[in-house]
Short mmCIF file of C-alpha atoms in Angstrom, two decimals:
data_model
loop_
_atom_site.label_atom_id
_atom_site.label_comp_id
_atom_site.label_asym_id
_atom_site.label_seq_id
_atom_site.Cartn_x
_atom_site.Cartn_y
_atom_site.Cartn_z
CA UNK A 1 0.12 0.39 -0.11
CA UNK A 2 1.40 3.62 -0.94
CA UNK A 3 1.05 6.33 1.30
CA UNK A 4 -0.37 9.48 0.22
CA UNK A 5 -1.63 12.72 1.99
CA UNK A 6 -4.93 13.91 0.38
CA UNK A 7 -5.84 17.40 0.51
CA UNK A 8 -8.78 20.02 -0.42
CA UNK A 9 -9.71 23.19 0.59
CA UNK A 10 -10.03 26.84 -0.96
CA UNK A 11 -8.01 29.73 -0.44
CA UNK A 12 -9.44 32.18 2.22
CA UNK A 13 -8.70 35.29 0.38
CA UNK A 14 -7.71 34.85 -3.37
CA UNK A 15 -5.79 38.17 -3.40
CA UNK A 16 -3.28 36.47 -1.31
CA UNK A 17 -2.29 34.03 -4.18
CA UNK A 18 1.17 35.91 -4.76
CA UNK A 19 1.79 36.02 -0.82
CA UNK A 20 1.20 32.11 -0.83
CA UNK A 21 3.71 32.02 -4.05
CA UNK A 22 6.52 33.92 -2.58
CA UNK A 23 6.06 32.05 0.60
CA UNK A 24 6.40 28.78 -0.78
CA UNK A 25 8.91 29.91 -3.29
CA UNK A 26 11.33 30.93 -0.47
CA UNK A 27 10.60 27.73 1.51
CA UNK A 28 11.65 25.75 -1.74
CA UNK A 29 14.79 27.53 -2.68
CA UNK A 30 15.99 27.56 1.39
CA UNK A 31 15.41 23.62 0.85
CA UNK A 32 17.10 23.29 -2.56
CA UNK A 33 14.02 22.06 -4.25
CA UNK A 34 12.61 23.45 -7.57
CA UNK A 35 9.59 24.87 -7.90
CA UNK A 36 6.76 25.82 -10.58
CA UNK A 37 4.46 28.85 -10.66
CA UNK A 38 1.26 29.11 -12.62
CA UNK A 39 -0.26 32.43 -13.08
CA UNK A 40 -2.94 31.65 -15.62
CA UNK A 41 -5.75 34.08 -15.98
CA UNK A 42 -9.03 33.40 -13.99
CA UNK A 43 -11.03 35.21 -16.24
CA UNK A 44 -10.42 32.82 -18.87
CA UNK A 45 -12.02 29.34 -18.94
CA UNK A 46 -9.74 26.30 -18.77
CA UNK A 47 -9.13 24.56 -22.20
CA UNK A 48 -6.28 22.34 -21.27
CA UNK A 49 -5.39 18.89 -22.45
CA UNK A 50 -2.79 16.42 -22.10
CA UNK A 51 -0.90 15.81 -25.32
CA UNK A 52 1.55 12.86 -25.82
CA UNK A 53 5.06 13.86 -27.23
CA UNK A 54 8.00 12.05 -27.71
CA UNK A 55 9.78 11.81 -24.32
CA UNK A 56 6.32 12.18 -22.44
CA UNK A 57 3.32 13.90 -22.27
CA UNK A 58 2.67 17.50 -22.06
CA UNK A 59 -0.13 19.97 -21.27
CA UNK A 60 -1.48 22.21 -23.75
CA UNK A 61 -3.90 25.00 -23.64
CA UNK A 62 -4.96 27.12 -20.56
CA UNK A 63 -5.63 25.45 -16.88
CA UNK A 64 -7.23 28.86 -15.27
CA UNK A 65 -4.99 28.41 -12.04
CA UNK A 66 -2.83 30.45 -10.43
CA UNK A 67 -0.18 28.83 -7.48
CA UNK A 68 2.94 26.80 -7.15
CA UNK A 69 4.11 23.45 -7.00
CA UNK A 70 7.16 22.37 -5.00
CA UNK A 71 9.16 19.61 -6.63
CA UNK A 72 11.29 18.00 -3.93
CA UNK A 73 13.78 16.31 -6.43
CA UNK A 74 15.20 12.65 -6.14
CA UNK A 75 12.11 11.34 -8.17
CA UNK A 76 9.78 12.29 -5.60
CA UNK A 77 6.39 13.63 -6.37
CA UNK A 78 5.49 17.55 -6.34
CA UNK A 79 3.45 19.24 -3.84
CA UNK A 80 1.02 21.34 -5.32
CA UNK A 81 -1.30 24.60 -4.31
CA UNK A 82 -2.85 25.72 -7.54
CA UNK A 83 -6.36 27.23 -7.02
CA UNK A 84 -8.95 27.78 -9.69
CA UNK A 85 -11.02 30.98 -10.39
CA UNK A 86 -13.18 30.20 -7.41
CA UNK A 87 -10.37 29.58 -5.04
CA UNK A 88 -10.54 25.94 -4.67
CA UNK A 89 -7.31 23.70 -4.52
CA UNK A 90 -7.02 21.38 -7.84
CA UNK A 91 -4.45 19.66 -9.53
CA UNK A 92 -3.71 20.03 -13.09
CA UNK A 93 -5.13 16.34 -13.93
CA UNK A 94 -8.26 16.97 -12.40
CA UNK A 95 -8.34 20.34 -14.56
CA UNK A 96 -7.43 18.43 -17.96
CA UNK A 97 -10.09 15.75 -16.90
CA UNK A 98 -12.84 18.52 -16.44
CA UNK A 99 -11.98 20.10 -19.86
CA UNK A 100 -12.30 16.74 -21.36
CA UNK A 101 -15.83 16.02 -19.47
CA UNK A 102 -14.72 13.29 -17.40
CA UNK A 103 -14.69 14.95 -13.93
CA UNK A 104 -17.56 17.28 -12.49
CA UNK A 105 -16.94 16.83 -8.72
CA UNK A 106 -16.66 19.93 -6.47
CA UNK A 107 -15.17 17.98 -3.68
CA UNK A 108 -12.02 17.17 -5.66
CA UNK A 109 -8.94 16.04 -3.74
CA UNK A 110 -5.01 17.31 -4.66
CA UNK A 111 -2.62 14.16 -3.68
CA UNK A 112 1.20 13.95 -2.86
CA UNK A 113 2.46 10.34 -2.43
CA UNK A 114 5.03 10.20 0.11
CA UNK A 115 5.83 6.32 0.36
CA UNK A 116 9.23 7.26 -1.54
CA UNK A 117 10.06 9.94 0.96
CA UNK A 118 11.69 9.58 4.36
CA UNK A 119 9.38 9.62 7.24
CA UNK A 120 10.88 13.25 7.93
CA UNK A 121 9.43 14.30 4.32
CA UNK A 122 5.75 13.04 5.24
CA UNK A 123 6.10 15.03 8.69
CA UNK A 124 7.32 18.26 7.05
CA UNK A 125 4.62 18.00 4.48
CA UNK A 126 1.87 17.76 7.49
CA UNK A 127 3.43 20.61 9.25
CA UNK A 128 3.41 22.65 6.20
CA UNK A 129 -0.08 21.94 5.32
CA UNK A 130 -1.17 22.66 9.27
CA UNK A 131 0.84 25.96 8.85
CA UNK A 132 -1.28 26.78 5.21
CA UNK A 133 -4.36 25.86 7.08
CA UNK A 134 -3.80 28.75 9.66
CA UNK A 135 -2.37 31.12 7.16
CA UNK A 136 -4.23 30.61 3.74
CA UNK A 137 -6.55 27.81 3.76
CA UNK A 138 -9.07 27.91 6.95
CA UNK A 139 -11.25 24.88 5.61
CA UNK A 140 -8.52 22.68 4.85
CA UNK A 141 -9.22 18.95 4.78
CA UNK A 142 -6.54 16.53 5.02
CA UNK A 143 -6.59 12.73 4.64
CA UNK A 144 -3.32 11.36 5.82
CA UNK A 145 -3.08 7.61 4.97
CA UNK A 146 -0.05 7.42 7.16
CA UNK A 147 -2.49 8.70 9.99
CA UNK A 148 -0.07 11.44 11.04
CA UNK A 149 -2.34 14.50 10.35
CA UNK A 150 -4.58 13.01 13.07
CA UNK A 151 -2.48 11.38 15.48
CA UNK A 152 1.19 12.74 15.51
CA UNK A 153 2.24 9.51 15.83
CA UNK A 154 5.49 8.90 14.10
CA UNK A 155 6.18 5.42 15.19
CA UNK A 156 2.79 4.37 13.56
CA UNK A 157 3.61 6.38 10.68
CA UNK A 158 6.91 4.72 9.96
CA UNK A 159 5.27 1.41 10.51
#
């Protein structure tokens, strides 16, 4: 079984998206991680598609989101905080599926798999989510398959 952290919610004040981007970019830099910013026009409806290309797939079109994705490196999954025009956290793949007519729920989750990270990274991500819940996403919901969000039990997480 993989260990994944799922999270969803909406940014309390969409006008603070730039603050979120700056703060998380600073964190990524201090950790030696890469990051990716999105700054699409929220007034333009998304029309994104996934296009297969030699060497992988690429997103084509407009995602209609603003935010940042932290990229730890070492093959680890990125940790993204992209919000749509309604201020809801969304994943790139979810928006693409919506554009293709394959997704319609307003209760979408964003996820990051941590099973290939050390337990330290899992604990760090939970700490970051707790901080972001206080600063930007007061309605943030978290479903932590490792149980750390709910229990702070590192021994159980490592098991």
